[in-house]
PDB file of C-alpha atoms in Angstrom:
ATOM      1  CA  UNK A   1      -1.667 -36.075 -33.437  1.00 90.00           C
ATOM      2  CA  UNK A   2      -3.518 -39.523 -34.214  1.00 95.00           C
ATOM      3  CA  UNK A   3      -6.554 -40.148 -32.344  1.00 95.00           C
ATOM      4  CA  UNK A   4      -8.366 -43.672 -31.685  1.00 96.00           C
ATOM      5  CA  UNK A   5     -11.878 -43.299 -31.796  1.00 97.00           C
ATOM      6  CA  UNK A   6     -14.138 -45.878 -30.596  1.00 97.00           C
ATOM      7  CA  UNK A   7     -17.763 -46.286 -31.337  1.00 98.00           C
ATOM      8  CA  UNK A   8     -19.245 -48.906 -28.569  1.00 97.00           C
ATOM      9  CA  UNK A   9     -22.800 -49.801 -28.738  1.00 98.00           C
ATOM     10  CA  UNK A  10     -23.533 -49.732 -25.284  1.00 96.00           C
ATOM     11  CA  UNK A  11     -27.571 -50.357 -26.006  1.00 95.00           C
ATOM     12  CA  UNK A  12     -29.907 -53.483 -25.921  1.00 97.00           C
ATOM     13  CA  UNK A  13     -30.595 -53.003 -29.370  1.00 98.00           C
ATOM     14  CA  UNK A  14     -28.875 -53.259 -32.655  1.00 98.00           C
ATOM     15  CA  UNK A  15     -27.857 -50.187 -34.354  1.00 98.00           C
ATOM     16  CA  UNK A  16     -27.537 -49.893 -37.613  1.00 98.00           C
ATOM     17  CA  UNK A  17     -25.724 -47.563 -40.701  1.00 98.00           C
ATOM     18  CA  UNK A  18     -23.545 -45.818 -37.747  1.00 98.00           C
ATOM     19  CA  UNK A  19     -22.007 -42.577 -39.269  1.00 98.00           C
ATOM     20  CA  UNK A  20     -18.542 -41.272 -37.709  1.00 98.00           C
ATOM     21  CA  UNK A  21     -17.741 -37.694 -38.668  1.00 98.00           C
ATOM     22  CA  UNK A  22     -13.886 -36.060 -36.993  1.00 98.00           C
ATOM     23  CA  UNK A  23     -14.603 -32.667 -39.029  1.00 97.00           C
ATOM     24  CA  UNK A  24     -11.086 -31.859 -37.660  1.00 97.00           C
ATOM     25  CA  UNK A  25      -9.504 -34.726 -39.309  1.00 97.00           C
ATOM     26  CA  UNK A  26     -12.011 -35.085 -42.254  1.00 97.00           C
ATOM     27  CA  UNK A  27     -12.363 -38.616 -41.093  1.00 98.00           C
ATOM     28  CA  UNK A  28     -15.926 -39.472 -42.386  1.00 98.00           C
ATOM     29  CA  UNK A  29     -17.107 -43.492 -42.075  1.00 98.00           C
ATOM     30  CA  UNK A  30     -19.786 -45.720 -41.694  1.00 98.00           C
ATOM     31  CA  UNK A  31     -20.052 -49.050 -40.130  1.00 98.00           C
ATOM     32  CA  UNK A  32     -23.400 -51.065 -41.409  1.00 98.00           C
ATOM     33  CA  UNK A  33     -24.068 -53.084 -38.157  1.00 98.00           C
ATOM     34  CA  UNK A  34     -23.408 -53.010 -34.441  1.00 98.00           C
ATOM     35  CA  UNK A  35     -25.154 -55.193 -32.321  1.00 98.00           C
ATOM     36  CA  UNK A  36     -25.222 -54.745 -28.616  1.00 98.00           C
ATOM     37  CA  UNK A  37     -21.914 -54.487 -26.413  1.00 98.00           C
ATOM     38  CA  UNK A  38     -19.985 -54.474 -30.361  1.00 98.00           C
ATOM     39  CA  UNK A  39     -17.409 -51.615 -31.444  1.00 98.00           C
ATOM     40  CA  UNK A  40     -15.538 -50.065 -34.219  1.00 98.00           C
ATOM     41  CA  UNK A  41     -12.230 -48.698 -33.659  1.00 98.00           C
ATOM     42  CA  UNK A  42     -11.245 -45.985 -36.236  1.00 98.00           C
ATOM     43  CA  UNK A  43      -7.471 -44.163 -36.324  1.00 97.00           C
ATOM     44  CA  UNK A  44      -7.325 -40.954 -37.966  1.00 97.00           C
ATOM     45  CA  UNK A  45      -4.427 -37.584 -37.960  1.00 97.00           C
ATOM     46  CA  UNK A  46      -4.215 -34.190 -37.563  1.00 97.00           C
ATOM     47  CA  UNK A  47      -0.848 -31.965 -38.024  1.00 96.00           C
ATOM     48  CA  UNK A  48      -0.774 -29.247 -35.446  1.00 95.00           C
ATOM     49  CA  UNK A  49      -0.387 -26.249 -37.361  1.00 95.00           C
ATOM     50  CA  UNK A  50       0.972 -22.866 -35.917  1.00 95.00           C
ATOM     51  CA  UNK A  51      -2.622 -21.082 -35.484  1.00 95.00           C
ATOM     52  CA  UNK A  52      -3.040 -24.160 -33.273  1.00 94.00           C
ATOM     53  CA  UNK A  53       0.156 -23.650 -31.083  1.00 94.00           C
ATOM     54  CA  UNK A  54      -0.811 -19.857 -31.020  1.00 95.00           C
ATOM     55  CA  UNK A  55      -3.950 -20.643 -29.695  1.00 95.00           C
ATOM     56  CA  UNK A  56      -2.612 -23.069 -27.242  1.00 95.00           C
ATOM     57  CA  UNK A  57      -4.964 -25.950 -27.648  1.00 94.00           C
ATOM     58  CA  UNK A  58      -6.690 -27.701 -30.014  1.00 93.00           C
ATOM     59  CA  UNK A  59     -10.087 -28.501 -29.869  1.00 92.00           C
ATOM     60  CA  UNK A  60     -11.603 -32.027 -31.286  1.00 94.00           C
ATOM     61  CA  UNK A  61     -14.962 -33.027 -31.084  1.00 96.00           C
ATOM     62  CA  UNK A  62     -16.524 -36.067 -33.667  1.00 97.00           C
ATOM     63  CA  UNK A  63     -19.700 -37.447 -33.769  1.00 98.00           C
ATOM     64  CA  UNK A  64     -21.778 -40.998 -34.122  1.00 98.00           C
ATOM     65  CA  UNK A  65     -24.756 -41.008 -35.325  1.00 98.00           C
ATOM     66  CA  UNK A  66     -27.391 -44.257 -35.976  1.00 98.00           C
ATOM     67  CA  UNK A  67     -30.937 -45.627 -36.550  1.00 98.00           C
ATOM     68  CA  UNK A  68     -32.148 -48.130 -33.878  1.00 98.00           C
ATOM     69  CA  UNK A  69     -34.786 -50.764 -34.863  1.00 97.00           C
ATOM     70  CA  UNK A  70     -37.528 -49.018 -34.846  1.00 97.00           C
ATOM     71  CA  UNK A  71     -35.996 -46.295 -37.083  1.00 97.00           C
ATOM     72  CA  UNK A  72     -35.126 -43.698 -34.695  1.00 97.00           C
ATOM     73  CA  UNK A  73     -31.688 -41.504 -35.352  1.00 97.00           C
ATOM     74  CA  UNK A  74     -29.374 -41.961 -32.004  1.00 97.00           C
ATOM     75  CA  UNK A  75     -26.236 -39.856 -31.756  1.00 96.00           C
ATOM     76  CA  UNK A  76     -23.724 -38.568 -29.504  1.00 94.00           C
TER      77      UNK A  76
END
């Protein structure tokens, strides 16, 4: 499976040291600077193993995480 993951600052503000985590994938990056209505695409793979196919779904959940100006952590 490959999976597109986009990061879209959808704010007013500009975010900054954005941290993408797919613990599935072990995709793990970090984009310095997004500034309002800005995104970061990011391709990354998973082979569907048999456990998977026994269990008849696989589950895939990443995260964003980043500071805002005034140094608060955002994520989602």
């Amino acid at each position: 499976m490959v999976y597109a993951l986009t990061v879209t600052n959808t704010g007013n503000v500009t975010l900054t040291g954005i941290s993408v985590k797919d613990p599935l994938t072990g995709l793990e990056e970090t984009v310095e600077v997004l500034l309002p209505g800005e995104s970061a695409v990011f391709e990354t793979e998973y082979v569907v193993t048999l456990a998977d196919m026994s269990a008849g779904s696989v589950a895939n959940v990443a995260t964003v995480k980043a500071t805002t100006p005034d140094g608060k952590e955002v994520e989602d």
